[in-house]
Amino acid sequence: MSAIDAAAGPRPRRSPGRRRRADDVAGLGRLRAGGFVAPALALIGLFLVFPAVWTIYLGMTNYRLTGLAAANPEFVGLDNFASALTDDAFWHSLWLTLIFVLVSGVIGQTLLGFSIAWALRHVRGWAKSVIETLVLAAWVVPASVASFLWLALLDRRTGTLNALLGTEGTAWLIEYPMVSIIVFNVWVGTAFSMLLFSSALAAVPPSQLESARMVGAGSWQQLRDVVLPNIRGHILTNTLLITLWTFNTFTPYLLTAGGPRDESAILAVYIYTTAIPGGQLGMGAAISLIMLLINLVIALGYLRVARAASGGSR
Amino acid sequence: MTGEPVLPQASDGPAPRPATPAPSLGRRMVRHYLSRVLFVVAMGLVLAFFALPMLWLVTAPFDADPSLTVGWPDWTLANFARIAENRYALGSLRNSLILGLGTMALVLTLGSLAAYALSRVRIPGRDGLLYALLLLSSIVTGTAAMVPTFQLITQIGLINTQIGVILVLAGGVLPTVIFILKDFMDSIPKSYEESARLYGASPLQILTHVVVPTARPGLAFVAVWTVVQVWGNFLVPFLLLRTPESQPAAVLMYTFYTEGGQPDLRLLSAFSLVFSVPVIAMYFLVNRRYGFRFHGGIKS
């Protein structure tokens, strides 16, 4: 019938009308609908589901990039997990990731994004669009360019920051690697929170704010008693998404490559350095699995919130 | 604002707090001006924070002798000529284009077919499938799955090929794309298809002649969104493409300043700008035309 149908594999043809349901206006039929969905599912299955499942197996082998264990990987059971969980470098990396997610994502991006949205909620004209455009541009610029801009800004000898602050010769990326990648990540990611909170604030019922003003509530009281309860769902959504994205970002690698001496090796970077330059694919996969499990927990939390929001009174 | 104070309307928010005694007029004025000044200072700081790194991107490419310090440029366009002189620079932009357009074509075709079927036919377990897709796309990220992805692409012989990168990227964005498109297709009135069917159109004809033209804003949005995602992606091509001839701009750029030790600032600055402009332009175009939508996040 069509190239797409043929590509989905041979299967018995059936008259399309026979199993049509009332809501199937296109007369697609379940089988053909399945044929429409199948190619996409095949791709997702091969390049998204399969790697996730294979991580479990790889994590239990001593797979290496080169050498004997590359040709004949041995099954080592839970050894990788045991050695990861007893390795100080792993816990150090997990601890750095926690700080990174908490400070740059949950606190930095959320607070700064909300503050900008809050501050600009009544502002109109060029000032608003200049600030919004800049924040958005930082978000849209490709990660490689963004990280080079920060390498230029923070450069030891001729960086703009040292010139401005008069701190000639301060190697920010070496002396304060974690602070650097945290500030960098706030710069890159604040736009999302700003956009989300701008639209959330616009949806707060004006009548409630009006009433609060009538009884003499100041800005701070309005924020606490009217606005925050109204946008609770948005705050939760924002926090969970930011947590997930910050947890999984690899871009800090471009600034510090995890260095110096693993001082900024957040989990994503730690997996890379263990698996590819370090050649320990099995070990890297084991740590990946731990990362996947953490992702799963955050994502389940997010879906719960999203479901409650769409199914509830909201 | 005359008459009695309006009573708070019934709502789930807590009742406003009782009024605090009003301060004297003079103190109110001082407080008012103080808060204005604080506001302007705070906004100035935010502006500086976001503008400072960006200044280099807009000044250095036009500076005859760019340094890492931001300064008023000594205007020239000669730096852009260096892009053509570099052995790999133009090729890497072409690679970025191949990856972006290739992923977009694949994702649009497979995504719209799947989204259409999911929107119009109650396949058993549809809601569960959509739920699983959303979950999957957010937990299996390039970072967490880099080892098996690298292994998989090596095993099937697609390492160092553009098609390998396209397949991996397409697999990663497809769940989100199906989601966005299903949303758009749900909003297409079913009467359009009913009348097409009256005239004897086949499902595929309905899809190409009725649904696709009507869902064009959604398709355009997804197309641009996909290109933006792929254009900036660093990790997947960094893992899977090992030679400078095959690498896209995002990866090649990074080698401009690690290989020789000394970065070539004239090339790097001009290249950064050329590489960034399309994606910024596309993003603002989409943002202006279709507005910002929250389909589980626009940028991952």
Coordinates of C-alpha atoms in Angstrom, one line a residue:
Chain A
M1 CA 0.0 0.0 0.0
S2 CA 2.8 2.3 0.8
A3 CA 6.5 2.4 1.3
I4 CA 6.0 2.9 5.0
D5 CA 3.7 0.0 5.3
A6 CA 6.1 -2.3 3.4
A7 CA 9.0 -1.2 5.5
A8 CA 7.2 -2.1 8.7
G9 CA 7.4 -5.7 7.6
P10 CA 4.9 -8.2 6.0
R11 CA 1.7 -8.8 7.8
P12 CA -1.7 -9.9 6.7
R13 CA -3.8 -7.2 5.0
R14 CA -7.2 -6.6 6.4
S15 CA -9.9 -4.5 5.1
P16 CA -9.4 -1.2 6.8
G17 CA -13.1 -0.8 7.7
R18 CA -13.5 -4.0 9.6
R19 CA -12.0 -3.0 12.9
R20 CA -12.5 0.7 12.6
R21 CA -13.6 2.4 15.7
A22 CA -15.8 5.4 16.1
D23 CA -12.9 7.8 16.8
D24 CA -10.7 6.5 13.9
V25 CA -11.8 9.1 11.4
A26 CA -8.9 8.5 9.0
G27 CA -9.8 4.8 8.6
L28 CA -6.4 3.9 9.7
G29 CA -7.2 0.7 11.6
R30 CA -5.1 -0.6 14.5
L31 CA -2.8 -2.6 12.4
R32 CA -1.9 0.2 10.0
A33 CA -1.6 2.6 12.9
G34 CA 0.8 0.1 14.4
G35 CA 2.8 0.2 11.2
F36 CA 2.9 4.0 11.4
V37 CA 4.3 3.9 14.9
A38 CA 6.7 1.0 14.4
P39 CA 9.6 2.7 12.6
A40 CA 9.8 5.4 15.3
L41 CA 9.6 2.8 18.0
A42 CA 12.3 0.7 16.3
L43 CA 14.7 3.6 16.3
I44 CA 13.9 4.6 19.9
G45 CA 14.2 0.9 20.9
L46 CA 17.6 0.5 19.3
F47 CA 19.2 3.8 20.3
L48 CA 17.5 4.6 23.5
V49 CA 16.1 1.5 25.2
F50 CA 18.8 -0.9 24.2
P51 CA 21.7 1.2 25.4
A52 CA 20.0 1.6 28.7
V53 CA 19.5 -2.2 29.1
W54 CA 22.9 -2.9 27.8
T55 CA 24.4 -0.7 30.5
I56 CA 23.2 -3.3 33.0
Y57 CA 25.1 -6.0 31.2
L58 CA 28.2 -4.0 30.4
G59 CA 28.4 -2.8 34.0
M60 CA 28.9 -6.5 35.0
T61 CA 31.9 -7.1 32.7
N62 CA 35.5 -6.0 32.8
Y63 CA 35.1 -4.6 29.3
R64 CA 38.1 -2.4 28.2
L65 CA 38.7 -0.2 25.3
T66 CA 42.0 -1.9 24.4
G67 CA 44.0 -5.0 25.4
L68 CA 42.9 -8.5 26.3
A69 CA 39.7 -7.5 28.1
A70 CA 38.6 -5.7 24.9
A71 CA 38.5 -8.9 22.9
N72 CA 37.2 -11.3 25.6
P73 CA 35.4 -9.4 28.2
E74 CA 34.7 -11.5 31.3
F75 CA 31.6 -11.4 33.4
V76 CA 32.6 -10.1 36.8
G77 CA 29.1 -9.8 38.3
L78 CA 28.8 -6.9 40.8
D79 CA 32.5 -6.4 41.1
N80 CA 32.4 -3.0 39.3
F81 CA 29.7 -1.8 41.5
A82 CA 31.5 -2.9 44.6
S83 CA 34.7 -1.2 43.5
A84 CA 32.9 1.9 42.5
L85 CA 31.0 2.1 45.8
T86 CA 34.2 1.7 47.7
D87 CA 36.2 4.1 45.6
D88 CA 36.8 7.5 47.1
A89 CA 37.0 9.0 43.6
F90 CA 33.4 8.0 42.9
W91 CA 32.1 9.4 46.1
H92 CA 34.1 12.6 45.6
S93 CA 32.5 12.9 42.1
L94 CA 29.0 12.2 43.5
W95 CA 29.5 14.8 46.2
L96 CA 30.7 17.4 43.6
T97 CA 27.7 16.6 41.4
L98 CA 25.4 17.2 44.4
I99 CA 27.0 20.6 45.1
F100 CA 26.9 21.4 41.4
V101 CA 23.2 20.5 41.0
L102 CA 22.2 22.2 44.2
V103 CA 24.1 25.4 43.9
S104 CA 24.0 26.1 40.2
G105 CA 20.7 24.5 39.3
V106 CA 18.3 24.5 42.2
I107 CA 19.5 27.6 43.9
G108 CA 21.3 29.6 41.2
Q109 CA 19.2 29.1 38.0
T110 CA 15.9 29.0 39.8
L111 CA 16.4 32.0 42.1
L112 CA 18.0 34.1 39.4
G113 CA 15.4 33.1 36.9
F114 CA 12.6 33.8 39.3
S115 CA 14.1 37.1 40.4
I116 CA 14.5 38.4 36.8
A117 CA 10.9 37.3 36.0
W118 CA 9.6 38.9 39.1
A119 CA 11.6 42.1 38.7
L120 CA 10.5 42.5 35.0
R121 CA 6.9 41.6 35.5
H122 CA 5.7 45.2 35.3
V123 CA 8.6 46.6 33.2
R124 CA 7.9 47.2 29.5
G125 CA 10.0 48.5 26.7
W126 CA 13.6 48.2 25.8
A127 CA 15.1 47.4 29.2
K128 CA 13.0 44.3 29.5
S129 CA 13.7 43.1 26.0
V130 CA 17.4 43.7 26.3
I131 CA 17.7 41.7 29.5
E132 CA 15.5 38.9 28.2
T133 CA 17.3 38.7 24.9
L134 CA 20.7 38.5 26.6
V135 CA 19.6 35.8 29.0
L136 CA 18.0 33.8 26.2
A137 CA 21.0 34.2 24.0
A138 CA 23.2 32.7 26.7
W139 CA 20.9 29.7 26.6
V140 CA 20.7 29.3 22.8
V141 CA 24.4 29.8 21.9
P142 CA 26.0 26.4 21.3
A143 CA 27.7 24.9 24.3
S144 CA 31.1 24.9 22.7
V145 CA 30.9 28.7 21.9
A146 CA 29.5 29.4 25.4
S147 CA 32.4 27.6 27.1
F148 CA 34.9 29.4 24.9
L149 CA 33.4 32.7 25.8
W150 CA 33.9 31.8 29.5
L151 CA 37.5 30.6 28.8
A152 CA 38.1 34.0 27.3
L153 CA 36.5 35.8 30.2
L154 CA 38.3 33.9 32.9
D155 CA 41.7 33.6 31.2
R156 CA 44.6 34.0 33.5
R157 CA 46.7 36.5 31.6
T158 CA 44.4 38.5 29.3
G159 CA 40.9 37.6 30.5
T160 CA 38.4 40.3 30.8
L161 CA 37.4 39.5 34.4
N162 CA 41.0 39.9 35.7
A163 CA 41.2 43.2 33.8
L164 CA 38.0 44.4 35.3
L165 CA 38.6 43.3 38.8
G166 CA 42.3 44.1 38.8
T167 CA 43.1 40.6 39.8
E168 CA 45.9 40.1 37.4
G169 CA 47.1 36.5 37.1
T170 CA 44.3 34.8 38.9
A171 CA 43.7 31.5 37.2
W172 CA 40.0 31.1 38.0
L173 CA 39.6 27.7 36.4
I174 CA 42.5 26.3 38.3
E175 CA 42.1 28.0 41.6
Y176 CA 38.3 27.9 41.8
P177 CA 37.2 25.2 39.3
M178 CA 33.9 24.3 41.0
V179 CA 32.9 28.0 41.5
S180 CA 33.7 28.6 37.8
I181 CA 31.6 25.8 36.4
I182 CA 28.7 26.6 38.8
V183 CA 28.7 30.3 37.8
F184 CA 29.0 29.2 34.1
N185 CA 26.1 26.8 34.4
V186 CA 23.9 29.6 36.0
W187 CA 24.8 31.8 33.1
V188 CA 23.9 29.1 30.5
G189 CA 20.7 27.8 32.1
T190 CA 18.9 30.7 33.8
A191 CA 16.7 31.4 30.7
F192 CA 14.5 28.4 31.2
S193 CA 13.5 29.4 34.8
M194 CA 13.1 33.0 33.7
L195 CA 10.7 32.0 30.9
L196 CA 8.8 29.5 32.9
F197 CA 8.3 31.9 35.8
S198 CA 7.4 34.8 33.6
S199 CA 4.5 32.8 32.2
A200 CA 3.6 31.5 35.6
L201 CA 3.6 35.0 37.1
A202 CA 1.4 36.3 34.3
A203 CA -1.2 33.7 35.2
V204 CA -1.5 34.6 38.8
P205 CA -5.1 36.0 39.2
P206 CA -4.9 39.8 39.4
S207 CA -8.0 39.9 41.6
Q208 CA -6.0 38.1 44.4
L209 CA -3.1 40.5 44.1
E210 CA -5.6 43.4 44.1
S211 CA -7.2 42.1 47.3
A212 CA -3.8 41.7 48.9
R213 CA -2.9 45.2 48.1
M214 CA -6.2 46.5 49.3
V215 CA -5.6 45.1 52.8
G216 CA -2.1 46.7 52.7
A217 CA 0.2 43.8 51.9
G218 CA 3.7 44.9 50.8
S219 CA 5.5 43.3 47.8
W220 CA 7.1 40.7 50.1
Q221 CA 3.8 39.7 51.7
Q222 CA 2.1 39.5 48.3
L223 CA 4.9 37.3 47.0
R224 CA 4.7 35.0 50.0
D225 CA 1.0 34.8 50.5
V226 CA -0.5 35.2 47.0
V227 CA 2.1 34.5 44.3
L228 CA 4.1 31.5 45.8
P229 CA 1.0 29.4 46.6
N230 CA -0.3 30.1 43.2
I231 CA 2.8 29.0 41.3
R232 CA 3.7 26.1 43.5
G233 CA 3.2 23.6 40.7
H234 CA 5.5 25.6 38.4
I235 CA 8.2 25.8 41.1
L236 CA 8.1 22.0 41.5
T237 CA 8.2 21.4 37.7
N238 CA 11.1 23.8 37.3
T239 CA 13.1 22.4 40.2
L240 CA 12.8 18.8 38.9
L241 CA 13.6 19.6 35.3
I242 CA 16.6 21.8 36.3
T243 CA 17.8 19.1 38.6
L244 CA 17.6 16.5 35.8
W245 CA 19.3 18.7 33.2
T246 CA 22.0 20.0 35.5
F247 CA 22.7 16.4 36.7
N248 CA 23.2 15.3 33.1
T249 CA 25.1 18.2 31.6
F250 CA 28.5 17.4 30.1
T251 CA 29.4 21.0 29.1
P252 CA 31.6 21.8 32.2
Y253 CA 34.0 19.3 30.7
L254 CA 34.8 22.0 28.1
L255 CA 35.8 24.5 30.7
T256 CA 37.9 22.4 33.1
A257 CA 37.9 18.8 31.7
G258 CA 37.3 17.8 35.3
G259 CA 40.5 19.2 36.5
P260 CA 42.7 20.2 38.2
R261 CA 43.1 16.7 39.8
D262 CA 39.4 15.8 39.5
E263 CA 38.4 18.8 41.5
S264 CA 35.6 19.6 39.1
A265 CA 34.9 16.0 37.9
I266 CA 31.1 15.9 38.2
L267 CA 29.6 12.5 37.5
A268 CA 29.1 13.0 33.7
V269 CA 32.7 14.0 33.3
Y270 CA 33.9 11.2 35.7
I271 CA 32.1 8.6 33.6
Y272 CA 33.7 9.9 30.4
T273 CA 37.2 10.1 31.8
T274 CA 36.9 6.6 33.3
A275 CA 35.4 5.0 30.2
I276 CA 36.9 6.6 27.1
P277 CA 40.4 8.1 27.9
G278 CA 40.7 5.7 30.9
G279 CA 39.6 2.7 28.7
Q280 CA 37.6 1.1 31.5
L281 CA 34.3 0.6 29.7
G282 CA 32.8 -1.9 32.1
M283 CA 33.5 0.4 35.1
G284 CA 32.2 3.4 33.2
A285 CA 29.0 1.5 32.4
A286 CA 28.6 0.5 36.1
I287 CA 28.7 4.2 37.1
S288 CA 26.4 5.0 34.2
L289 CA 23.8 2.6 35.6
I290 CA 24.0 4.4 39.0
M291 CA 23.4 7.6 37.1
L292 CA 20.5 6.1 35.2
L293 CA 18.9 5.0 38.4
I294 CA 19.2 8.5 39.9
N295 CA 17.7 9.9 36.7
L296 CA 14.9 7.5 37.0
V297 CA 14.0 8.7 40.5
I298 CA 14.1 12.4 39.5
A299 CA 12.0 11.7 36.3
L300 CA 9.4 9.6 38.2
G301 CA 9.1 12.5 40.6
Y302 CA 8.6 14.9 37.7
L303 CA 6.0 12.7 36.0
R304 CA 4.1 12.4 39.2
V305 CA 4.0 16.2 39.6
A306 CA 3.0 16.6 35.9
R307 CA 0.2 14.1 36.2
A308 CA -1.1 15.6 39.4
A309 CA -1.1 19.0 37.8
S310 CA -3.0 17.9 34.6
G311 CA -5.3 15.5 36.4
G312 CA -6.0 17.7 39.4
S313 CA -8.0 20.8 39.8
R314 CA -5.5 23.0 38.0
Chain B
M1 CA -10.8 52.7 43.8
T2 CA -13.8 54.0 45.8
G3 CA -16.2 52.3 48.1
E4 CA -15.5 49.5 50.4
P5 CA -12.5 47.3 50.1
V6 CA -13.2 44.3 47.9
L7 CA -13.4 41.1 49.8
P8 CA -10.9 38.5 48.8
Q9 CA -12.4 36.1 46.4
A10 CA -12.8 32.5 47.2
S11 CA -9.6 30.8 46.2
D12 CA -7.3 28.2 47.4
G13 CA -4.6 30.8 48.3
P14 CA -4.4 31.8 52.0
A15 CA -6.2 34.9 53.0
P16 CA -4.1 38.1 52.8
R17 CA -2.5 39.2 56.1
P18 CA -4.0 42.1 58.0
A19 CA -2.8 45.6 57.2
T20 CA 0.4 46.9 58.8
P21 CA 0.2 50.5 60.1
A22 CA 1.1 52.8 57.3
P23 CA 4.6 54.5 57.7
S24 CA 4.8 58.3 57.5
L25 CA 4.9 60.0 54.1
G26 CA 8.5 61.0 54.3
R27 CA 9.7 57.5 55.2
R28 CA 7.6 56.1 52.4
M29 CA 9.2 58.4 49.9
V30 CA 12.7 57.4 51.0
R31 CA 11.8 53.8 50.9
H32 CA 10.3 54.2 47.5
Y33 CA 13.4 55.9 46.0
L34 CA 15.7 53.5 47.8
S35 CA 13.9 50.5 46.3
R36 CA 14.0 52.1 42.8
V37 CA 17.8 52.6 43.1
L38 CA 18.3 49.0 44.4
F39 CA 16.1 47.8 41.5
V40 CA 18.2 49.6 38.9
V41 CA 21.5 48.4 40.5
A42 CA 20.3 44.8 40.6
M43 CA 19.2 44.9 37.0
G44 CA 22.5 46.5 36.0
L45 CA 24.3 43.6 37.7
V46 CA 22.2 41.0 36.0
L47 CA 22.7 42.8 32.7
A48 CA 26.5 42.9 33.2
F49 CA 26.6 39.2 34.2
F50 CA 24.9 38.1 31.0
A51 CA 26.4 40.6 28.7
L52 CA 30.1 40.3 29.8
P53 CA 30.9 37.0 28.2
M54 CA 28.8 37.8 25.2
L55 CA 30.6 41.0 24.4
W56 CA 33.7 39.0 23.2
L57 CA 31.5 37.2 20.7
V58 CA 30.3 40.4 19.1
T59 CA 33.6 42.4 19.2
A60 CA 36.5 40.0 18.7
P61 CA 35.4 38.7 15.3
F62 CA 35.6 42.2 13.9
D63 CA 38.9 43.1 15.6
A64 CA 42.0 43.1 13.4
D65 CA 44.1 41.8 16.3
P66 CA 41.7 40.2 18.8
S67 CA 42.9 39.3 22.3
L68 CA 40.9 37.6 25.0
T69 CA 40.1 40.9 26.6
V70 CA 37.0 42.6 25.5
G71 CA 37.7 45.9 23.9
W72 CA 36.6 48.3 21.2
P73 CA 37.6 46.6 18.0
D74 CA 39.9 47.8 15.3
W75 CA 37.3 47.1 12.6
T76 CA 38.0 44.6 9.9
L77 CA 36.3 41.6 8.2
A78 CA 39.5 39.8 7.5
N79 CA 39.0 37.3 10.3
F80 CA 36.1 35.7 8.4
A81 CA 38.5 34.9 5.5
R82 CA 40.4 32.7 7.9
I83 CA 37.5 30.3 8.1
A84 CA 38.0 29.6 4.4
E85 CA 41.7 29.2 4.9
N86 CA 41.4 26.6 7.6
R87 CA 41.5 23.0 6.3
Y88 CA 38.6 21.8 8.3
A89 CA 36.5 24.8 9.3
L90 CA 34.1 25.0 6.3
G91 CA 33.8 21.2 6.2
S92 CA 32.9 21.1 9.9
L93 CA 30.1 23.6 9.2
R94 CA 28.9 21.4 6.4
N95 CA 29.0 18.4 8.8
S96 CA 26.9 20.3 11.3
L97 CA 24.4 21.0 8.5
I98 CA 24.3 17.3 7.5
L99 CA 23.8 16.2 11.0
G100 CA 21.1 18.9 11.7
L101 CA 19.2 18.4 8.5
G102 CA 19.6 14.6 8.4
T103 CA 18.3 14.2 12.0
M104 CA 15.5 16.7 11.2
A105 CA 14.3 14.7 8.1
L106 CA 14.4 11.4 9.9
V107 CA 12.7 12.7 13.0
L108 CA 10.0 14.6 11.1
T109 CA 9.1 11.6 9.0
L110 CA 9.0 9.0 11.7
G111 CA 7.7 11.4 14.3
S112 CA 4.7 12.6 12.3
L113 CA 3.7 9.1 11.2
A114 CA 3.8 7.9 14.8
A115 CA 2.2 11.0 16.3
Y116 CA -0.6 10.8 13.7
A117 CA -1.4 7.2 14.5
L118 CA -1.2 7.8 18.2
S119 CA -3.4 10.8 17.9
R120 CA -6.1 9.2 15.8
V121 CA -6.3 5.5 16.7
R122 CA -6.7 4.0 20.2
I123 CA -3.9 1.5 20.0
P124 CA -4.0 -0.7 23.1
G125 CA -1.7 0.6 25.8
R126 CA -1.3 4.0 24.1
D127 CA -1.2 6.0 27.3
G128 CA 1.2 3.7 28.9
L129 CA 3.4 3.9 25.8
L130 CA 3.4 7.7 25.8
Y131 CA 4.2 7.7 29.6
A132 CA 7.1 5.3 29.0
L133 CA 8.4 7.4 26.2
L134 CA 8.4 10.5 28.2
L135 CA 10.1 8.7 31.1
L136 CA 12.7 7.2 28.8
S137 CA 13.7 10.3 27.0
S138 CA 14.4 12.1 30.2
I139 CA 16.4 9.3 31.9
V140 CA 18.5 7.9 29.1
T141 CA 20.6 10.9 28.2
G142 CA 23.8 11.1 26.1
T143 CA 25.8 11.4 29.3
A144 CA 24.3 8.4 31.1
A145 CA 24.3 6.1 28.1
M146 CA 27.7 7.1 26.5
V147 CA 29.4 3.8 27.1
P148 CA 26.8 1.5 25.6
T149 CA 26.1 4.0 22.8
F150 CA 29.8 4.1 21.9
Q151 CA 29.9 0.2 22.0
L152 CA 26.8 -0.2 20.0
I153 CA 27.9 2.2 17.2
T154 CA 31.3 0.5 17.2
Q155 CA 29.8 -3.0 16.9
I156 CA 27.5 -2.1 14.0
G157 CA 30.3 -0.5 12.2
L158 CA 29.0 3.1 12.2
I159 CA 31.8 4.6 14.3
N160 CA 33.2 7.7 12.6
T161 CA 30.2 8.1 10.3
Q162 CA 27.6 10.8 10.1
I163 CA 24.8 8.3 9.9
G164 CA 25.7 6.8 13.2
V165 CA 25.5 10.2 14.9
I166 CA 22.2 10.9 13.1
L167 CA 20.7 7.7 14.3
V168 CA 21.7 8.2 17.9
L169 CA 20.6 11.8 18.0
A170 CA 17.3 10.9 16.3
G171 CA 16.6 8.2 18.8
G172 CA 17.2 10.6 21.6
V173 CA 14.9 13.4 20.4
L174 CA 12.1 11.2 18.9
P175 CA 10.1 10.7 22.1
T176 CA 9.9 14.5 22.6
V177 CA 9.1 15.1 19.0
I178 CA 6.3 12.5 19.1
F179 CA 4.9 14.3 22.1
I180 CA 5.0 17.7 20.6
L181 CA 3.5 16.5 17.3
K182 CA 0.8 14.5 19.0
D183 CA -0.3 17.6 20.8
F184 CA -0.5 19.5 17.5
M185 CA -2.4 16.7 15.7
D186 CA -4.9 16.3 18.5
S187 CA -6.0 19.9 17.8
I188 CA -6.7 19.2 14.1
P189 CA -10.5 18.9 13.6
K190 CA -11.5 15.4 12.7
S191 CA -14.1 16.8 10.2
Y192 CA -11.3 17.6 7.8
E193 CA -10.3 14.0 7.5
E194 CA -13.9 12.8 7.4
S195 CA -14.6 14.9 4.3
A196 CA -11.4 13.7 2.7
R197 CA -12.5 10.2 3.3
L198 CA -15.8 10.8 1.7
Y199 CA -13.9 11.6 -1.4
G200 CA -12.1 8.3 -1.1
A201 CA -8.7 9.4 0.1
S202 CA -6.4 6.7 1.5
P203 CA -4.9 7.1 5.0
L204 CA -1.5 8.1 3.6
Q205 CA -3.1 10.6 1.2
I206 CA -5.1 12.1 4.1
L207 CA -1.8 12.3 6.1
T208 CA 0.1 14.0 3.3
H209 CA -2.7 16.2 1.8
V210 CA -4.8 17.1 4.9
V211 CA -2.9 16.5 8.1
V212 CA 0.6 17.7 7.2
P213 CA -0.5 21.0 5.7
T214 CA -2.7 21.7 8.7
A215 CA -0.1 20.7 11.2
R216 CA 2.6 22.8 9.5
P217 CA 3.2 25.2 12.4
G218 CA 3.9 22.2 14.6
L219 CA 6.1 20.6 12.0
A220 CA 8.0 23.8 11.5
F221 CA 8.5 24.2 15.3
V222 CA 9.7 20.6 15.6
A223 CA 12.1 21.0 12.6
V224 CA 13.7 24.1 14.0
W225 CA 13.8 22.7 17.5
T226 CA 15.6 19.6 16.3
V227 CA 18.2 21.5 14.3
V228 CA 18.9 23.7 17.3
Q229 CA 19.4 20.6 19.5
V230 CA 21.7 18.9 17.0
W231 CA 23.6 22.0 16.0
G232 CA 24.8 22.6 19.6
N233 CA 25.2 19.0 20.6
F234 CA 28.8 18.3 21.7
L235 CA 28.9 15.0 23.4
V236 CA 27.5 12.5 20.8
P237 CA 29.7 13.6 17.9
F238 CA 32.6 14.0 20.3
L239 CA 32.2 10.4 21.2
L240 CA 31.4 8.9 17.8
L241 CA 33.5 11.0 15.3
R242 CA 37.2 10.6 15.8
T243 CA 38.7 12.4 12.8
P244 CA 38.7 16.2 12.1
E245 CA 37.3 15.7 8.6
S246 CA 34.1 14.2 10.0
Q247 CA 33.5 16.4 13.0
P248 CA 30.9 19.1 13.2
A249 CA 31.6 22.6 14.2
A250 CA 30.7 22.0 17.9
V251 CA 33.5 19.5 18.2
L252 CA 36.0 20.9 15.8
M253 CA 35.9 24.3 17.5
Y254 CA 37.1 22.7 20.7
T255 CA 40.2 21.4 18.9
F256 CA 41.0 24.9 17.7
Y257 CA 42.3 25.8 21.1
T258 CA 43.6 22.6 22.7
E259 CA 45.8 21.3 20.0
G260 CA 48.4 23.9 19.4
G261 CA 48.4 25.3 22.9
Q262 CA 47.9 28.8 21.6
P263 CA 44.4 29.4 20.4
D264 CA 44.0 31.1 17.0
L265 CA 41.8 33.9 18.2
R266 CA 41.1 35.4 14.8
L267 CA 39.8 32.1 13.5
L268 CA 38.1 31.1 16.7
S269 CA 36.2 34.4 17.1
A270 CA 35.0 34.6 13.6
F271 CA 34.1 30.9 13.5
S272 CA 32.2 31.1 16.8
L273 CA 30.1 33.9 15.5
V274 CA 29.3 32.2 12.2
F275 CA 28.5 29.0 14.0
S276 CA 26.2 30.8 16.6
V277 CA 24.3 33.1 14.3
P278 CA 22.0 30.5 12.5
V279 CA 20.9 28.9 15.7
I280 CA 20.2 32.2 17.5
A281 CA 18.3 33.5 14.4
M282 CA 16.2 30.3 14.2
Y283 CA 15.5 30.3 17.9
F284 CA 14.2 33.9 18.0
L285 CA 12.2 33.4 14.8
V286 CA 10.4 30.4 16.3
N287 CA 10.0 32.1 19.6
R288 CA 8.4 35.1 17.9
R289 CA 6.2 33.2 15.6
Y290 CA 5.0 30.4 17.8
G291 CA 5.8 31.5 21.3
F292 CA 7.6 29.6 23.9
R293 CA 6.0 26.3 24.8
F294 CA 6.7 23.9 27.6
H295 CA 6.7 20.5 26.1
G296 CA 8.8 18.9 28.8
G297 CA 11.5 21.5 28.1
I298 CA 12.7 23.1 25.0
K299 CA 16.3 22.5 25.5
S300 CA 17.8 19.6 27.2

